[in-house]
CSV table of C-alpha atoms in Angstrom, one decimal:
chain,number,residue,atom,x,y,z
Z,1,MET,CA,-8.4,-5.0,9.4
Z,2,TYR,CA,-5.3,-6.3,7.7
Z,3,VAL,CA,-3.2,-3.6,6.0
Z,4,PHE,CA,-0.7,-4.2,3.2
Z,5,GLY,CA,1.2,-1.4,1.6
Z,6,ASP,CA,3.9,1.2,1.6
Z,7,SER,CA,4.7,4.4,3.6
Z,8,ILE,CA,1.2,5.8,3.1
Z,9,VAL,CA,-0.1,3.2,5.6
Z,10,ASP,CA,3.1,2.0,7.4
Z,11,ASP,CA,2.4,2.5,11.1
Z,12,GLY,CA,5.8,1.4,12.5
Z,13,ASN,CA,7.1,-1.7,10.7
Z,14,ASN,CA,10.2,0.1,9.4
Z,15,ASN,CA,11.1,1.0,13.0
Z,16,PHE,CA,12.1,-2.6,13.5
Z,17,ILE,CA,14.0,-3.4,10.3
Z,18,ASN,CA,17.3,-2.2,8.8
Z,19,SER,CA,16.0,0.6,6.6
Z,20,ILE,CA,16.9,4.2,6.1
Z,21,ALA,CA,13.2,4.8,5.3
Z,22,LYS,CA,12.1,5.6,8.8
Z,23,SER,CA,9.8,8.2,10.4
Z,24,ASN,CA,10.1,7.6,14.1
Z,25,TYR,CA,11.5,11.2,14.8
Z,26,TYR,CA,10.2,14.7,14.6
Z,27,PRO,CA,8.6,16.4,12.7
Z,28,TYR,CA,6.8,13.2,11.9
Z,29,GLY,CA,4.0,12.6,14.4
Z,30,CYS,CA,4.0,16.3,15.5
Z,31,ASP,CA,0.2,16.1,15.5
Z,32,PHE,CA,-0.2,12.5,16.6
Z,33,ALA,CA,-1.2,11.7,20.2
Z,34,GLY,CA,1.8,9.4,20.7
Z,35,GLY,CA,4.3,11.6,18.9
Z,36,PRO,CA,6.5,10.0,16.2
Z,37,SER,CA,5.4,6.4,15.8
Z,38,GLY,CA,6.7,5.3,12.4
Z,39,ARG,CA,3.8,6.9,10.5
Z,40,PHE,CA,5.0,8.9,7.5
Z,41,CYS,CA,2.9,11.9,8.2
Z,42,ASN,CA,2.2,14.6,10.8
Z,43,GLY,CA,-0.8,12.7,12.4
Z,44,LYS,CA,-3.0,9.8,11.6
Z,45,THR,CA,-2.9,7.8,8.4
Z,46,PHE,CA,-5.7,6.9,6.1
Z,47,VAL,CA,-5.9,3.5,7.9
Z,48,ASP,CA,-6.3,5.2,11.3
Z,49,PHE,CA,-9.3,7.3,10.0
Z,50,LEU,CA,-10.8,4.2,8.2
Z,51,GLY,CA,-10.5,2.3,11.5
Z,52,GLU,CA,-12.4,5.0,13.3
Z,53,LYS,CA,-15.1,5.0,10.7
Z,54,LEU,CA,-15.5,1.2,11.0
Z,55,GLY,CA,-15.1,1.0,14.7
Z,56,THR,CA,-12.0,-1.1,14.6
Z,57,PRO,CA,-8.7,-0.3,16.2
Z,58,SER,CA,-5.6,0.7,14.1
Z,59,PRO,CA,-3.8,-2.7,13.7
Z,60,PRO,CA,-0.3,-2.9,15.3
Z,61,PRO,CA,2.8,-3.3,13.1
Z,62,PHE,CA,3.7,-6.9,12.3
Z,63,ALA,CA,7.4,-6.3,13.0
Z,64,ASP,CA,6.8,-5.2,16.6
Z,65,PRO,CA,7.7,-8.2,18.8
Z,66,ALA,CA,4.7,-7.3,20.9
Z,67,THR,CA,2.3,-8.0,18.0
Z,68,THR,CA,1.3,-11.5,19.1
Z,69,GLY,CA,-1.5,-13.3,20.9
Z,70,ALA,CA,-4.7,-11.4,21.5
Z,71,ARG,CA,-3.2,-8.3,19.9
Z,72,ILE,CA,-3.5,-9.8,16.5
Z,73,LEU,CA,-7.2,-10.5,16.8
Z,74,GLY,CA,-8.1,-6.9,15.8
Z,75,GLY,CA,-5.9,-7.1,12.7
Z,76,VAL,CA,-2.2,-6.5,11.8
Z,77,ASN,CA,-0.5,-3.9,9.7
Z,78,TYR,CA,2.2,-5.3,7.3
Z,79,ALA,CA,2.9,-2.1,5.4
Z,80,SER,CA,6.5,-1.0,4.9
Z,81,ALA,CA,7.9,2.3,3.6
Z,82,ALA,CA,9.8,1.9,0.3
Z,83,ALA,CA,8.0,-1.3,-0.5
Z,84,GLY,CA,6.6,-2.1,-3.9
Z,85,ILE,CA,4.7,-4.6,-5.8
Z,86,LEU,CA,8.0,-5.7,-7.3
Z,87,ASP,CA,10.6,-7.1,-4.9
Z,88,GLU,CA,13.4,-4.9,-6.2
Z,89,SER,CA,11.5,-1.6,-5.9
Z,90,GLY,CA,13.0,0.7,-3.2
Z,91,ARG,CA,16.0,-1.5,-2.5
Z,92,HIS,CA,18.3,1.5,-2.2
Z,93,TYR,CA,16.5,2.3,1.1
Z,94,GLY,CA,17.7,-1.0,2.6
Z,95,ASP,CA,15.3,-3.6,4.0
Z,96,ARG,CA,11.6,-3.4,3.4
Z,97,TYR,CA,8.7,-5.8,3.2
Z,98,SER,CA,7.7,-6.0,-0.4
Z,99,LEU,CA,4.2,-7.1,-1.4
Z,100,SER,CA,5.3,-10.8,-1.6
Z,101,GLN,CA,7.0,-10.6,1.8
Z,102,GLN,CA,3.9,-9.0,3.3
Z,103,VAL,CA,1.8,-11.9,2.1
Z,104,ILE,CA,4.3,-14.3,3.7
Z,105,ASN,CA,4.1,-12.3,6.9
Z,106,PHE,CA,0.3,-12.6,6.8
Z,107,GLU,CA,0.6,-16.3,6.5
Z,108,THR,CA,2.7,-16.2,9.7
Z,109,THR,CA,-0.2,-14.4,11.4
Z,110,LEU,CA,-2.6,-16.9,10.0
Z,111,SER,CA,-0.5,-19.7,11.6
Z,112,GLN,CA,-0.9,-18.0,15.0
Z,113,LEU,CA,-4.7,-17.5,14.4
Z,114,ARG,CA,-5.1,-21.2,13.7
Z,115,THR,CA,-3.9,-22.0,17.2
Z,116,MET,CA,-6.4,-19.5,18.7
Z,117,MET,CA,-9.7,-20.6,17.1
Z,118,SER,CA,-11.3,-23.5,15.3
Z,119,GLY,CA,-11.3,-23.9,11.6
Z,120,ASP,CA,-14.9,-22.8,11.2
Z,121,ALA,CA,-14.4,-19.8,13.4
Z,122,LEU,CA,-11.3,-18.8,11.5
Z,123,THR,CA,-13.1,-19.1,8.2
Z,124,GLN,CA,-15.9,-16.8,9.5
Z,125,TYR,CA,-13.4,-14.4,11.1
Z,126,LEU,CA,-11.4,-14.0,7.8
Z,127,SER,CA,-14.5,-13.6,5.7
Z,128,ARG,CA,-15.5,-10.7,7.9
Z,129,SER,CA,-12.1,-9.1,8.0
Z,130,LEU,CA,-11.1,-6.2,5.7
Z,131,ALA,CA,-7.9,-6.3,3.7
Z,132,VAL,CA,-6.6,-2.9,2.6
Z,133,PHE,CA,-3.9,-2.5,-0.1
Z,134,VAL,CA,-2.0,0.6,-0.9
Z,135,PHE,CA,0.8,-0.3,-3.4
Z,136,GLY,CA,2.4,0.9,-6.6
Z,137,SER,CA,3.9,4.3,-5.8
Z,138,ASN,CA,7.4,2.9,-5.1
Z,139,ASP,CA,7.4,0.9,-8.2
Z,140,TYR,CA,7.3,4.2,-10.0
Z,141,ILE,CA,9.2,6.8,-7.9
Z,142,ASN,CA,11.7,4.3,-6.5
Z,143,ASN,CA,12.1,2.1,-9.6
Z,144,TYR,CA,10.7,3.1,-13.0
Z,145,LEU,CA,11.5,6.8,-12.6
Z,146,MET,CA,15.1,6.2,-11.4
Z,147,PRO,CA,16.8,5.0,-14.6
Z,148,SER,CA,20.2,5.5,-13.1
Z,149,MET,CA,19.5,2.8,-10.5
Z,150,TYR,CA,16.9,0.6,-12.0
Z,151,PRO,CA,16.7,-0.8,-15.6
Z,152,SER,CA,12.9,-1.1,-15.8
Z,153,SER,CA,12.3,2.0,-17.9
Z,154,TYR,CA,14.7,0.7,-20.5
Z,155,THR,CA,13.0,-2.7,-20.6
Z,156,TYR,CA,9.3,-1.7,-20.5
Z,157,ASN,CA,7.2,1.2,-21.9
Z,158,PRO,CA,4.7,2.6,-19.4
Z,159,SER,CA,1.9,0.4,-20.5
Z,160,ASP,CA,3.9,-2.8,-20.3
Z,161,PHE,CA,5.3,-1.8,-16.9
Z,162,ALA,CA,1.8,-1.3,-15.6
Z,163,ASN,CA,0.8,-4.7,-16.9
Z,164,LEU,CA,3.8,-6.2,-15.2
Z,165,LEU,CA,2.8,-4.7,-11.9
Z,166,LEU,CA,-0.8,-5.7,-12.2
Z,167,ASN,CA,0.0,-9.3,-13.0
Z,168,HIS,CA,2.2,-9.5,-9.9
Z,169,TYR,CA,-0.5,-7.8,-7.8
Z,170,ALA,CA,-3.3,-10.0,-9.1
Z,171,ARG,CA,-1.4,-13.2,-8.2
Z,172,GLN,CA,-0.9,-12.1,-4.6
Z,173,ILE,CA,-4.5,-10.9,-4.2
Z,174,VAL,CA,-5.8,-14.3,-5.4
Z,175,ALA,CA,-3.4,-16.1,-3.1
Z,176,LEU,CA,-4.9,-14.2,-0.1
Z,177,TYR,CA,-8.4,-15.0,-1.3
Z,178,SER,CA,-7.3,-18.7,-1.4
Z,179,VAL,CA,-6.4,-18.6,2.3
Z,180,GLY,CA,-9.7,-17.0,3.4
Z,181,LEU,CA,-9.8,-13.3,3.0
Z,182,ARG,CA,-12.9,-12.0,1.3
Z,183,LYS,CA,-13.1,-8.2,1.6
Z,184,PHE,CA,-10.5,-6.3,-0.4
Z,185,MET,CA,-10.0,-2.6,-0.8
Z,186,LEU,CA,-7.4,-1.8,-3.5
Z,187,ALA,CA,-6.3,1.8,-3.6
Z,188,GLY,CA,-5.1,3.3,-6.9
Z,189,LEU,CA,-2.1,5.6,-7.4
Z,190,PRO,CA,-2.3,9.3,-6.5
Z,191,PRO,CA,-0.9,12.0,-8.9
Z,192,LEU,CA,2.7,11.2,-8.2
Z,193,GLY,CA,3.8,14.0,-10.5
Z,194,CYS,CA,2.6,16.4,-7.9
Z,195,ILE,CA,4.5,15.2,-4.9
Z,196,PRO,CA,7.7,16.9,-3.7
Z,197,ASN,CA,9.9,14.0,-4.8
Z,198,GLN,CA,9.0,14.7,-8.4
Z,199,LEU,CA,8.6,18.5,-8.2
Z,200,ALA,CA,12.2,18.6,-6.9
Z,201,THR,CA,13.4,17.3,-10.3
Z,202,GLY,CA,12.7,20.7,-11.8
Z,203,GLN,CA,10.8,19.0,-14.7
Z,204,ALA,CA,7.7,21.1,-14.2
Z,205,PRO,CA,7.1,24.9,-14.3
Z,206,PRO,CA,6.7,26.5,-10.9
Z,207,GLY,CA,3.3,25.7,-9.4
Z,208,ARG,CA,2.7,22.9,-11.8
Z,209,CYS,CA,2.9,19.1,-11.6
Z,210,VAL,CA,5.2,16.9,-13.7
Z,211,ASP,CA,2.5,16.0,-16.3
Z,212,TYR,CA,4.3,13.1,-18.0
Z,213,VAL,CA,4.6,11.2,-14.7
Z,214,ASN,CA,0.8,11.7,-14.0
Z,215,GLN,CA,0.0,10.6,-17.5
Z,216,MET,CA,1.9,7.3,-17.2
Z,217,LEU,CA,-0.1,6.3,-14.1
Z,218,GLY,CA,-3.3,6.1,-16.1
Z,219,SER,CA,-2.4,2.6,-17.4
Z,220,PHE,CA,-1.9,1.3,-13.9
Z,221,ASN,CA,-5.1,2.9,-12.4
Z,222,GLU,CA,-7.3,1.9,-15.3
Z,223,GLY,CA,-5.8,-1.6,-15.2
Z,224,LEU,CA,-6.4,-1.9,-11.4
Z,225,ARG,CA,-10.0,-0.7,-11.8
Z,226,SER,CA,-10.5,-3.4,-14.6
Z,227,LEU,CA,-8.8,-6.0,-12.3
Z,228,VAL,CA,-11.3,-5.2,-9.6
Z,229,THR,CA,-14.2,-5.5,-12.0
Z,230,MET,CA,-12.9,-8.9,-13.2
Z,231,LEU,CA,-12.3,-10.2,-9.7
Z,232,ASN,CA,-16.0,-9.3,-8.9
Z,233,ASN,CA,-17.4,-11.2,-11.8
Z,234,GLY,CA,-18.3,-14.3,-9.9
Z,235,THR,CA,-15.2,-16.3,-10.1
Z,236,HIS,CA,-14.4,-15.6,-6.5
Z,237,PRO,CA,-17.5,-16.6,-4.5
Z,238,GLY,CA,-18.3,-14.7,-1.3
Z,239,ALA,CA,-15.7,-12.0,-2.1
Z,240,MET,CA,-16.0,-8.3,-2.6
Z,241,PHE,CA,-13.3,-6.2,-4.2
Z,242,VAL,CA,-13.4,-2.3,-4.1
Z,243,TYR,CA,-11.3,0.1,-6.0
Z,244,GLY,CA,-10.2,3.3,-4.2
Z,245,ASN,CA,-9.9,6.3,-6.6
Z,246,THR,CA,-6.9,7.9,-4.9
Z,247,TYR,CA,-6.0,9.9,-8.0
Z,248,GLY,CA,-9.5,11.5,-8.0
Z,249,VAL,CA,-9.4,12.3,-4.3
Z,250,PHE,CA,-6.1,14.1,-4.5
Z,251,GLY,CA,-6.9,15.7,-7.8
Z,252,ASP,CA,-10.0,17.2,-6.3
Z,253,ILE,CA,-8.0,18.6,-3.3
Z,254,LEU,CA,-5.4,20.1,-5.7
Z,255,ASN,CA,-8.1,21.6,-8.0
Z,256,ASN,CA,-10.5,22.8,-5.3
Z,257,PRO,CA,-8.4,23.6,-2.3
Z,258,ALA,CA,-11.0,26.0,-0.8
Z,259,ALA,CA,-13.4,23.1,-0.3
Z,260,TYR,CA,-10.8,21.6,2.0
Z,261,GLY,CA,-10.2,24.7,4.0
Z,262,LYS,CA,-7.2,26.1,2.2
Z,263,PRO,CA,-7.6,29.6,0.8
């Protein structure tokens, strides 16, 4: 499993780079077996649970100097908190691995793998590997929705900005297909108007989400779903692309909390 993304799936990369977006201290990791690890949550990430379901180990962070040799055979995690599809997203947090840098980092791993197995074996290995992508949130909350620091909202309307993101995204996905990856899971955006970052702006009534933020995400999510359909239309032989309906998952949790154990 090869993981590309932001803080949702970062499992320690930002521990090793010059960033203020870090989570290697309490209360992060308060429910995680190893304590604070660089995961931006109390316990396991979505990728940890996915790995358990698939019977694969959680891949180690790329930036950890120990992630080399046999350790990379089970996959590598390239995700970086504050990272976006656009290189400039999240820059006020300092260093981070943007999507384009994460693809470059994967190619570094690929160079190591080429020294560890034959060409045919590597082709088969990559074709059976799963590539997970969780991107886009920082392009909104740490770019488009910060007009005092980023000009994107003056340059693009929400629909055009979504198209800009999707065009960048598609190029990198196709690049990874061209070097051998074949199984892709692309997660859509969650309802960002409901996260503390946006609720703290005071733009929504108490107990409600910031509706206009959620509404603007539709262009991206619908476009990503369409991109997945297009990529599956036969122009990429041997590949499978899957869209993850993150918005629907979190929407269901928010609308039906009792079903998830919250009274």
